[in-house]
Amino acid sequence: MGRVDVTLSSTERDSLGELLPSLAPWRQLAMSREITFCLGTSTAPASPMERAAAFARRTLPMLLKGAPAAQAASDDVISVVRELVDIASRDRHGPDILGRIVFDGTHITVSVGEKQGPLPQPDDEPGLYLVRRLTDDIGQYRGDNAGYVTWASVPVQPNVQ
């Protein structure tokens, strides 16, 4: 069964709180550890990258609140988002670019789709050098809309060597 996220206004929480006492834990909901975004076709070629980066810059502090090395991880994630959105926007499969940023406590997984074809080799796509340097792992899978979704896993704590 899929997860359903419900957001209640303060008025709804106040009015439903007494009617649904068995659901009292919902009163202390924490922010989901996930950010999603969608960029449509109405944007200029460089615009999707900047719009996605600006959105990530605004929302990552909430997503990473209390995480160790949050600022460094946030900077890395923004760089990865910019590059993956840039690559996807130049080779779109469909009208929208879909993105998702998920924090599991140790890694932040950035996924961006719908790319027309598989990822180019790093020698063919300079942006992948940055992505590969900042991430622990990168991959691709076929998305629900038949395009390719590219994902990359950014460590939250710096690697100790």
PDB file of N, CA, C and O in Angstrom, residues 64-133:
ATOM      1  N   LEU A  64      16.827  19.002   6.088  1.00  0.00           N
ATOM      2  CA  LEU A  64      18.046  18.564   6.766  1.00  0.00           C
ATOM      3  C   LEU A  64      18.195  19.100   8.184  1.00  0.00           C
ATOM      4  O   LEU A  64      19.260  18.962   8.787  1.00  0.00           O
ATOM      5  N   LYS A  65      17.152  19.691   8.706  1.00  0.00           N
ATOM      6  CA  LYS A  65      17.221  20.302  10.033  1.00  0.00           C
ATOM      7  C   LYS A  65      17.755  19.284  11.048  1.00  0.00           C
ATOM      8  O   LYS A  65      17.245  18.186  11.184  1.00  0.00           O
ATOM      9  N   GLY A  66      18.818  19.679  11.721  1.00  0.00           N
ATOM     10  CA  GLY A  66      19.409  18.835  12.754  1.00  0.00           C
ATOM     11  C   GLY A  66      20.384  17.785  12.237  1.00  0.00           C
ATOM     12  O   GLY A  66      20.994  17.073  13.027  1.00  0.00           O
ATOM     13  N   ALA A  67      20.550  17.677  10.948  1.00  0.00           N
ATOM     14  CA  ALA A  67      21.477  16.686  10.393  1.00  0.00           C
ATOM     15  C   ALA A  67      22.908  17.187  10.517  1.00  0.00           C
ATOM     16  O   ALA A  67      23.169  18.384  10.382  1.00  0.00           O
ATOM     17  N   PRO A  68      23.858  16.270  10.776  1.00  0.00           N
ATOM     18  CA  PRO A  68      25.256  16.703  10.814  1.00  0.00           C
ATOM     19  C   PRO A  68      25.708  17.138   9.417  1.00  0.00           C
ATOM     20  O   PRO A  68      25.258  16.578   8.422  1.00  0.00           O
ATOM     21  N   ALA A  69      26.557  18.123   9.363  1.00  0.00           N
ATOM     22  CA  ALA A  69      27.098  18.627   8.095  1.00  0.00           C
ATOM     23  C   ALA A  69      25.999  19.016   7.116  1.00  0.00           C
ATOM     24  O   ALA A  69      26.150  18.842   5.910  1.00  0.00           O
ATOM     25  N   ALA A  70      24.905  19.547   7.630  1.00  0.00           N
ATOM     26  CA  ALA A  70      23.753  19.874   6.787  1.00  0.00           C
ATOM     27  C   ALA A  70      24.081  20.899   5.707  1.00  0.00           C
ATOM     28  O   ALA A  70      23.644  20.760   4.567  1.00  0.00           O
ATOM     29  N   GLN A  71      24.861  21.918   6.036  1.00  0.00           N
ATOM     30  CA  GLN A  71      25.159  22.954   5.044  1.00  0.00           C
ATOM     31  C   GLN A  71      26.004  22.409   3.903  1.00  0.00           C
ATOM     32  O   GLN A  71      25.747  22.672   2.737  1.00  0.00           O
ATOM     33  N   ALA A  72      27.020  21.624   4.237  1.00  0.00           N
ATOM     34  CA  ALA A  72      27.867  21.029   3.192  1.00  0.00           C
ATOM     35  C   ALA A  72      27.054  20.076   2.323  1.00  0.00           C
ATOM     36  O   ALA A  72      27.181  20.086   1.091  1.00  0.00           O
ATOM     37  N   ALA A  73      26.221  19.259   2.950  1.00  0.00           N
ATOM     38  CA  ALA A  73      25.379  18.328   2.188  1.00  0.00           C
ATOM     39  C   ALA A  73      24.410  19.102   1.307  1.00  0.00           C
ATOM     40  O   ALA A  73      24.184  18.740   0.149  1.00  0.00           O
ATOM     41  N   SER A  74      23.838  20.182   1.832  1.00  0.00           N
ATOM     42  CA  SER A  74      22.904  21.000   1.065  1.00  0.00           C
ATOM     43  C   SER A  74      23.583  21.593  -0.169  1.00  0.00           C
ATOM     44  O   SER A  74      23.021  21.567  -1.268  1.00  0.00           O
ATOM     45  N   ASP A  75      24.800  22.100  -0.008  1.00  0.00           N
ATOM     46  CA  ASP A  75      25.540  22.654  -1.146  1.00  0.00           C
ATOM     47  C   ASP A  75      25.789  21.586  -2.209  1.00  0.00           C
ATOM     48  O   ASP A  75      25.634  21.835  -3.410  1.00  0.00           O
ATOM     49  N   ASP A  76      26.165  20.385  -1.761  1.00  0.00           N
ATOM     50  CA  ASP A  76      26.389  19.288  -2.705  1.00  0.00           C
ATOM     51  C   ASP A  76      25.110  18.894  -3.422  1.00  0.00           C
ATOM     52  O   ASP A  76      25.104  18.683  -4.638  1.00  0.00           O
ATOM     53  N   VAL A  77      24.013  18.817  -2.676  1.00  0.00           N
ATOM     54  CA  VAL A  77      22.727  18.431  -3.280  1.00  0.00           C
ATOM     55  C   VAL A  77      22.299  19.459  -4.324  1.00  0.00           C
ATOM     56  O   VAL A  77      21.848  19.096  -5.410  1.00  0.00           O
ATOM     57  N   ILE A  78      22.446  20.722  -4.027  1.00  0.00           N
ATOM     58  CA  ILE A  78      22.071  21.767  -4.989  1.00  0.00           C
ATOM     59  C   ILE A  78      22.896  21.632  -6.267  1.00  0.00           C
ATOM     60  O   ILE A  78      22.362  21.738  -7.376  1.00  0.00           O
ATOM     61  N   SER A  79      24.188  21.357  -6.133  1.00  0.00           N
ATOM     62  CA  SER A  79      25.026  21.157  -7.319  1.00  0.00           C
ATOM     63  C   SER A  79      24.564  19.948  -8.125  1.00  0.00           C
ATOM     64  O   SER A  79      24.498  19.999  -9.355  1.00  0.00           O
ATOM     65  N   VAL A  80      24.225  18.863  -7.441  1.00  0.00           N
ATOM     66  CA  VAL A  80      23.753  17.652  -8.121  1.00  0.00           C
ATOM     67  C   VAL A  80      22.407  17.906  -8.799  1.00  0.00           C
ATOM     68  O   VAL A  80      22.197  17.515  -9.951  1.00  0.00           O
ATOM     69  N   VAL A  81      21.500  18.575  -8.103  1.00  0.00           N
ATOM     70  CA  VAL A  81      20.189  18.900  -8.691  1.00  0.00           C
ATOM     71  C   VAL A  81      20.382  19.723  -9.961  1.00  0.00           C
ATOM     72  O   VAL A  81      19.788  19.431 -11.002  1.00  0.00           O
ATOM     73  N   ARG A  82      21.209  20.739  -9.895  1.00  0.00           N
ATOM     74  CA  ARG A  82      21.449  21.603 -11.071  1.00  0.00           C
ATOM     75  C   ARG A  82      21.929  20.774 -12.256  1.00  0.00           C
ATOM     76  O   ARG A  82      21.431  20.922 -13.366  1.00  0.00           O
ATOM     77  N   GLU A  83      22.921  19.928 -12.031  1.00  0.00           N
ATOM     78  CA  GLU A  83      23.492  19.146 -13.131  1.00  0.00           C
ATOM     79  C   GLU A  83      22.500  18.134 -13.697  1.00  0.00           C
ATOM     80  O   GLU A  83      22.376  17.992 -14.909  1.00  0.00           O
ATOM     81  N   LEU A  84      21.795  17.406 -12.822  1.00  0.00           N
ATOM     82  CA  LEU A  84      20.858  16.394 -13.319  1.00  0.00           C
ATOM     83  C   LEU A  84      19.674  17.031 -14.043  1.00  0.00           C
ATOM     84  O   LEU A  84      19.208  16.506 -15.056  1.00  0.00           O
ATOM     85  N   VAL A  85      19.191  18.167 -13.544  1.00  0.00           N
ATOM     86  CA  VAL A  85      18.101  18.865 -14.234  1.00  0.00           C
ATOM     87  C   VAL A  85      18.596  19.407 -15.574  1.00  0.00           C
ATOM     88  O   VAL A  85      17.895  19.327 -16.585  1.00  0.00           O
ATOM     89  N   ASP A  86      19.819  19.923 -15.611  1.00  0.00           N
ATOM     90  CA  ASP A  86      20.378  20.427 -16.861  1.00  0.00           C
ATOM     91  C   ASP A  86      20.459  19.316 -17.908  1.00  0.00           C
ATOM     92  O   ASP A  86      20.035  19.490 -19.054  1.00  0.00           O
ATOM     93  N   ILE A  87      20.983  18.169 -17.512  1.00  0.00           N
ATOM     94  CA  ILE A  87      21.104  17.037 -18.438  1.00  0.00           C
ATOM     95  C   ILE A  87      19.724  16.573 -18.919  1.00  0.00           C
ATOM     96  O   ILE A  87      19.510  16.351 -20.110  1.00  0.00           O
ATOM     97  N   ALA A  88      18.770  16.472 -17.989  1.00  0.00           N
ATOM     98  CA  ALA A  88      17.413  16.027 -18.360  1.00  0.00           C
ATOM     99  C   ALA A  88      16.716  17.060 -19.242  1.00  0.00           C
ATOM    100  O   ALA A  88      16.009  16.700 -20.189  1.00  0.00           O
ATOM    101  N   SER A  89      16.899  18.349 -18.954  1.00  0.00           N
ATOM    102  CA  SER A  89      16.181  19.374 -19.717  1.00  0.00           C
ATOM    103  C   SER A  89      16.669  19.472 -21.158  1.00  0.00           C
ATOM    104  O   SER A  89      15.932  19.866 -22.045  1.00  0.00           O
ATOM    105  N   ARG A  90      17.917  19.098 -21.392  1.00  0.00           N
ATOM    106  CA  ARG A  90      18.444  19.127 -22.761  1.00  0.00           C
ATOM    107  C   ARG A  90      18.007  17.917 -23.578  1.00  0.00           C
ATOM    108  O   ARG A  90      18.157  17.913 -24.794  1.00  0.00           O
ATOM    109  N   ASP A  91      17.497  16.902 -22.917  1.00  0.00           N
ATOM    110  CA  ASP A  91      17.119  15.666 -23.615  1.00  0.00           C
ATOM    111  C   ASP A  91      15.834  15.103 -23.005  1.00  0.00           C
ATOM    112  O   ASP A  91      15.780  13.974 -22.529  1.00  0.00           O
ATOM    113  N   ARG A  92      14.787  15.926 -23.012  1.00  0.00           N
ATOM    114  CA  ARG A  92      13.519  15.554 -22.380  1.00  0.00           C
ATOM    115  C   ARG A  92      12.792  14.460 -23.142  1.00  0.00           C
ATOM    116  O   ARG A  92      12.762  14.448 -24.363  1.00  0.00           O
ATOM    117  N   HIS A  93      12.155  13.600 -22.373  1.00  0.00           N
ATOM    118  CA  HIS A  93      11.280  12.578 -22.961  1.00  0.00           C
ATOM    119  C   HIS A  93       9.866  13.134 -23.103  1.00  0.00           C
ATOM    120  O   HIS A  93       9.192  12.879 -24.077  1.00  0.00           O
ATOM    121  N   GLY A  94       9.437  13.888 -22.111  1.00  0.00           N
ATOM    122  CA  GLY A  94       8.075  14.410 -22.093  1.00  0.00           C
ATOM    123  C   GLY A  94       8.071  15.889 -21.779  1.00  0.00           C
ATOM    124  O   GLY A  94       9.119  16.537 -21.716  1.00  0.00           O
ATOM    125  N   PRO A  95       6.897  16.427 -21.536  1.00  0.00           N
ATOM    126  CA  PRO A  95       6.787  17.868 -21.301  1.00  0.00           C
ATOM    127  C   PRO A  95       7.305  18.330 -19.946  1.00  0.00           C
ATOM    128  O   PRO A  95       7.685  19.477 -19.792  1.00  0.00           O
ATOM    129  N   ASP A  96       7.340  17.459 -18.963  1.00  0.00           N
ATOM    130  CA  ASP A  96       7.733  17.867 -17.615  1.00  0.00           C
ATOM    131  C   ASP A  96       9.003  17.168 -17.168  1.00  0.00           C
ATOM    132  O   ASP A  96       9.280  16.037 -17.562  1.00  0.00           O
ATOM    133  N   ILE A  97       9.754  17.852 -16.328  1.00  0.00           N
ATOM    134  CA  ILE A  97      10.889  17.252 -15.635  1.00  0.00           C
ATOM    135  C   ILE A  97      10.435  17.056 -14.200  1.00  0.00           C
ATOM    136  O   ILE A  97      10.037  18.006 -13.529  1.00  0.00           O
ATOM    137  N   LEU A  98      10.486  15.829 -13.753  1.00  0.00           N
ATOM    138  CA  LEU A  98      10.056  15.503 -12.401  1.00  0.00           C
ATOM    139  C   LEU A  98      11.279  15.283 -11.534  1.00  0.00           C
ATOM    140  O   LEU A  98      12.247  14.658 -11.967  1.00  0.00           O
ATOM    141  N   GLY A  99      11.242  15.791 -10.316  1.00  0.00           N
ATOM    142  CA  GLY A  99      12.375  15.628  -9.421  1.00  0.00           C
ATOM    143  C   GLY A  99      11.929  15.259  -8.026  1.00  0.00           C
ATOM    144  O   GLY A  99      10.813  15.565  -7.611  1.00  0.00           O
ATOM    145  N   ARG A 100      12.834  14.600  -7.322  1.00  0.00           N
ATOM    146  CA  ARG A 100      12.539  14.178  -5.958  1.00  0.00           C
ATOM    147  C   ARG A 100      13.851  14.169  -5.176  1.00  0.00           C
ATOM    148  O   ARG A 100      14.881  13.709  -5.674  1.00  0.00           O
ATOM    149  N   ILE A 101      13.799  14.688  -3.967  1.00  0.00           N
ATOM    150  CA  ILE A 101      14.944  14.705  -3.071  1.00  0.00           C
ATOM    151  C   ILE A 101      14.488  14.037  -1.779  1.00  0.00           C
ATOM    152  O   ILE A 101      13.525  14.482  -1.163  1.00  0.00           O
ATOM    153  N   VAL A 102      15.160  12.970  -1.386  1.00  0.00           N
ATOM    154  CA  VAL A 102      14.760  12.194  -0.211  1.00  0.00           C
ATOM    155  C   VAL A 102      15.950  12.069   0.733  1.00  0.00           C
ATOM    156  O   VAL A 102      17.045  11.726   0.311  1.00  0.00           O
ATOM    157  N   PHE A 103      15.707  12.321   2.018  1.00  0.00           N
ATOM    158  CA  PHE A 103      16.742  12.206   3.044  1.00  0.00           C
ATOM    159  C   PHE A 103      16.415  11.027   3.941  1.00  0.00           C
ATOM    160  O   PHE A 103      15.333  10.967   4.521  1.00  0.00           O
ATOM    161  N   ASP A 104      17.346  10.068   4.046  1.00  0.00           N
ATOM    162  CA  ASP A 104      17.104   8.886   4.876  1.00  0.00           C
ATOM    163  C   ASP A 104      17.900   8.898   6.180  1.00  0.00           C
ATOM    164  O   ASP A 104      17.920   7.920   6.909  1.00  0.00           O
ATOM    165  N   GLY A 105      18.565   9.995   6.468  1.00  0.00           N
ATOM    166  CA  GLY A 105      19.347  10.106   7.683  1.00  0.00           C
ATOM    167  C   GLY A 105      20.842  10.055   7.440  1.00  0.00           C
ATOM    168  O   GLY A 105      21.614  10.627   8.201  1.00  0.00           O
ATOM    169  N   THR A 106      21.279   9.362   6.404  1.00  0.00           N
ATOM    170  CA  THR A 106      22.704   9.294   6.091  1.00  0.00           C
ATOM    171  C   THR A 106      23.017   9.723   4.664  1.00  0.00           C
ATOM    172  O   THR A 106      24.138  10.114   4.372  1.00  0.00           O
ATOM    173  N   HIS A 107      22.042   9.609   3.774  1.00  0.00           N
ATOM    174  CA  HIS A 107      22.209   9.995   2.375  1.00  0.00           C
ATOM    175  C   HIS A 107      21.006  10.806   1.910  1.00  0.00           C
ATOM    176  O   HIS A 107      19.906  10.645   2.429  1.00  0.00           O
ATOM    177  N   ILE A 108      21.253  11.614   0.913  1.00  0.00           N
ATOM    178  CA  ILE A 108      20.174  12.334   0.246  1.00  0.00           C
ATOM    179  C   ILE A 108      20.154  11.809  -1.179  1.00  0.00           C
ATOM    180  O   ILE A 108      21.144  11.915  -1.901  1.00  0.00           O
ATOM    181  N   THR A 109      19.041  11.221  -1.557  1.00  0.00           N
ATOM    182  CA  THR A 109      18.913  10.697  -2.913  1.00  0.00           C
ATOM    183  C   THR A 109      18.170  11.711  -3.757  1.00  0.00           C
ATOM    184  O   THR A 109      17.066  12.123  -3.417  1.00  0.00           O
ATOM    185  N   VAL A 110      18.817  12.116  -4.837  1.00  0.00           N
ATOM    186  CA  VAL A 110      18.227  13.054  -5.793  1.00  0.00           C
ATOM    187  C   VAL A 110      17.854  12.241  -7.020  1.00  0.00           C
ATOM    188  O   VAL A 110      18.682  11.530  -7.571  1.00  0.00           O
ATOM    189  N   SER A 111      16.592  12.313  -7.444  1.00  0.00           N
ATOM    190  CA  SER A 111      16.204  11.657  -8.697  1.00  0.00           C
ATOM    191  C   SER A 111      15.517  12.664  -9.590  1.00  0.00           C
ATOM    192  O   SER A 111      14.711  13.476  -9.131  1.00  0.00           O
ATOM    193  N   VAL A 112      15.885  12.630 -10.865  1.00  0.00           N
ATOM    194  CA  VAL A 112      15.365  13.569 -11.853  1.00  0.00           C
ATOM    195  C   VAL A 112      15.022  12.799 -13.119  1.00  0.00           C
ATOM    196  O   VAL A 112      15.803  11.988 -13.602  1.00  0.00           O
ATOM    197  N   GLY A 113      13.842  13.022 -13.655  1.00  0.00           N
ATOM    198  CA  GLY A 113      13.418  12.389 -14.911  1.00  0.00           C
ATOM    199  C   GLY A 113      12.475  13.351 -15.588  1.00  0.00           C
ATOM    200  O   GLY A 113      12.151  14.383 -15.039  1.00  0.00           O
ATOM    201  N   GLU A 114      12.104  13.214 -16.688  1.00  0.00           N
ATOM    202  CA  GLU A 114      12.075  12.146 -17.636  1.00  0.00           C
ATOM    203  C   GLU A 114      13.045  12.445 -18.774  1.00  0.00           C
ATOM    204  O   GLU A 114      12.777  13.242 -19.630  1.00  0.00           O
ATOM    205  N   LYS A 115      14.166  11.781 -18.759  1.00  0.00           N
ATOM    206  CA  LYS A 115      15.189  11.954 -19.782  1.00  0.00           C
ATOM    207  C   LYS A 115      14.891  11.012 -20.940  1.00  0.00           C
ATOM    208  O   LYS A 115      14.471   9.885 -20.745  1.00  0.00           O
ATOM    209  N   GLN A 116      15.151  11.467 -22.148  1.00  0.00           N
ATOM    210  CA  GLN A 116      14.854  10.692 -23.354  1.00  0.00           C
ATOM    211  C   GLN A 116      15.652   9.394 -23.409  1.00  0.00           C
ATOM    212  O   GLN A 116      15.126   8.355 -23.707  1.00  0.00           O
ATOM    213  N   GLY A 117      16.939   9.464 -23.151  1.00  0.00           N
ATOM    214  CA  GLY A 117      17.784   8.281 -23.278  1.00  0.00           C
ATOM    215  C   GLY A 117      18.650   8.072 -22.066  1.00  0.00           C
ATOM    216  O   GLY A 117      18.592   8.825 -21.095  1.00  0.00           O
ATOM    217  N   PRO A 118      19.483   7.035 -22.111  1.00  0.00           N
ATOM    218  CA  PRO A 118      20.363   6.766 -20.970  1.00  0.00           C
ATOM    219  C   PRO A 118      21.389   7.879 -20.781  1.00  0.00           C
ATOM    220  O   PRO A 118      21.636   8.676 -21.675  1.00  0.00           O
ATOM    221  N   LEU A 119      21.973   7.910 -19.598  1.00  0.00           N
ATOM    222  CA  LEU A 119      22.990   8.912 -19.294  1.00  0.00           C
ATOM    223  C   LEU A 119      24.175   8.788 -20.237  1.00  0.00           C
ATOM    224  O   LEU A 119      24.614   7.680 -20.539  1.00  0.00           O
ATOM    225  N   PRO A 120      24.715   9.924 -20.660  1.00  0.00           N
ATOM    226  CA  PRO A 120      25.933   9.875 -21.470  1.00  0.00           C
ATOM    227  C   PRO A 120      27.121   9.506 -20.577  1.00  0.00           C
ATOM    228  O   PRO A 120      27.063   9.634 -19.354  1.00  0.00           O
ATOM    229  N   GLN A 121      28.176   9.064 -21.179  1.00  0.00           N
ATOM    230  CA  GLN A 121      29.406   8.762 -20.447  1.00  0.00           C
ATOM    231  C   GLN A 121      30.012  10.067 -19.925  1.00  0.00           C
ATOM    232  O   GLN A 121      29.820  11.125 -20.518  1.00  0.00           O
ATOM    233  N   PRO A 122      30.753  10.015 -18.816  1.00  0.00           N
ATOM    234  CA  PRO A 122      31.345  11.240 -18.262  1.00  0.00           C
ATOM    235  C   PRO A 122      32.202  12.011 -19.271  1.00  0.00           C
ATOM    236  O   PRO A 122      32.246  13.236 -19.223  1.00  0.00           O
ATOM    237  N   ASP A 123      32.872  11.304 -20.177  1.00  0.00           N
ATOM    238  CA  ASP A 123      33.688  12.004 -21.173  1.00  0.00           C
ATOM    239  C   ASP A 123      32.828  12.825 -22.134  1.00  0.00           C
ATOM    240  O   ASP A 123      33.284  13.810 -22.697  1.00  0.00           O
ATOM    241  N   ASP A 124      31.574  12.405 -22.326  1.00  0.00           N
ATOM    242  CA  ASP A 124      30.659  13.112 -23.216  1.00  0.00           C
ATOM    243  C   ASP A 124      29.859  14.190 -22.496  1.00  0.00           C
ATOM    244  O   ASP A 124      29.321  15.085 -23.140  1.00  0.00           O
ATOM    245  N   GLU A 125      29.748  14.094 -21.197  1.00  0.00           N
ATOM    246  CA  GLU A 125      28.934  15.027 -20.415  1.00  0.00           C
ATOM    247  C   GLU A 125      29.750  15.530 -19.228  1.00  0.00           C
ATOM    248  O   GLU A 125      29.826  14.856 -18.200  1.00  0.00           O
ATOM    249  N   PRO A 126      30.373  16.718 -19.357  1.00  0.00           N
ATOM    250  CA  PRO A 126      31.222  17.228 -18.283  1.00  0.00           C
ATOM    251  C   PRO A 126      30.512  17.356 -16.937  1.00  0.00           C
ATOM    252  O   PRO A 126      31.144  17.199 -15.902  1.00  0.00           O
ATOM    253  N   GLY A 127      29.215  17.627 -16.919  1.00  0.00           N
ATOM    254  CA  GLY A 127      28.483  17.758 -15.664  1.00  0.00           C
ATOM    255  C   GLY A 127      28.511  16.501 -14.826  1.00  0.00           C
ATOM    256  O   GLY A 127      28.406  16.555 -13.605  1.00  0.00           O
ATOM    257  N   LEU A 128      28.666  15.367 -15.471  1.00  0.00           N
ATOM    258  CA  LEU A 128      28.695  14.124 -14.709  1.00  0.00           C
ATOM    259  C   LEU A 128      29.967  13.970 -13.880  1.00  0.00           C
ATOM    260  O   LEU A 128      29.992  13.222 -12.912  1.00  0.00           O
ATOM    261  N   TYR A 129      31.032  14.660 -14.227  1.00  0.00           N
ATOM    262  CA  TYR A 129      32.223  14.625 -13.385  1.00  0.00           C
ATOM    263  C   TYR A 129      31.898  15.166 -11.995  1.00  0.00           C
ATOM    264  O   TYR A 129      32.280  14.599 -10.993  1.00  0.00           O
ATOM    265  N   LEU A 130      31.207  16.297 -11.951  1.00  0.00           N
ATOM    266  CA  LEU A 130      30.812  16.897 -10.679  1.00  0.00           C
ATOM    267  C   LEU A 130      29.867  15.971  -9.922  1.00  0.00           C
ATOM    268  O   LEU A 130      30.062  15.715  -8.739  1.00  0.00           O
ATOM    269  N   VAL A 131      28.860  15.466 -10.596  1.00  0.00           N
ATOM    270  CA  VAL A 131      27.893  14.581  -9.947  1.00  0.00           C
ATOM    271  C   VAL A 131      28.602  13.355  -9.390  1.00  0.00           C
ATOM    272  O   VAL A 131      28.389  12.959  -8.245  1.00  0.00           O
ATOM    273  N   ARG A 132      29.461  12.753 -10.174  1.00  0.00           N
ATOM    274  CA  ARG A 132      30.164  11.543  -9.718  1.00  0.00           C
ATOM    275  C   ARG A 132      31.126  11.849  -8.564  1.00  0.00           C
ATOM    276  O   ARG A 132      31.333  11.019  -7.689  1.00  0.00           O
ATOM    277  N   ARG A 133      31.696  13.048  -8.539  1.00  0.00           N
ATOM    278  CA  ARG A 133      32.601  13.415  -7.448  1.00  0.00           C
ATOM    279  C   ARG A 133      31.845  13.638  -6.138  1.00  0.00           C
ATOM    280  O   ARG A 133      32.345  13.318  -5.062  1.00  0.00           O
TER     281      ARG A 133
END
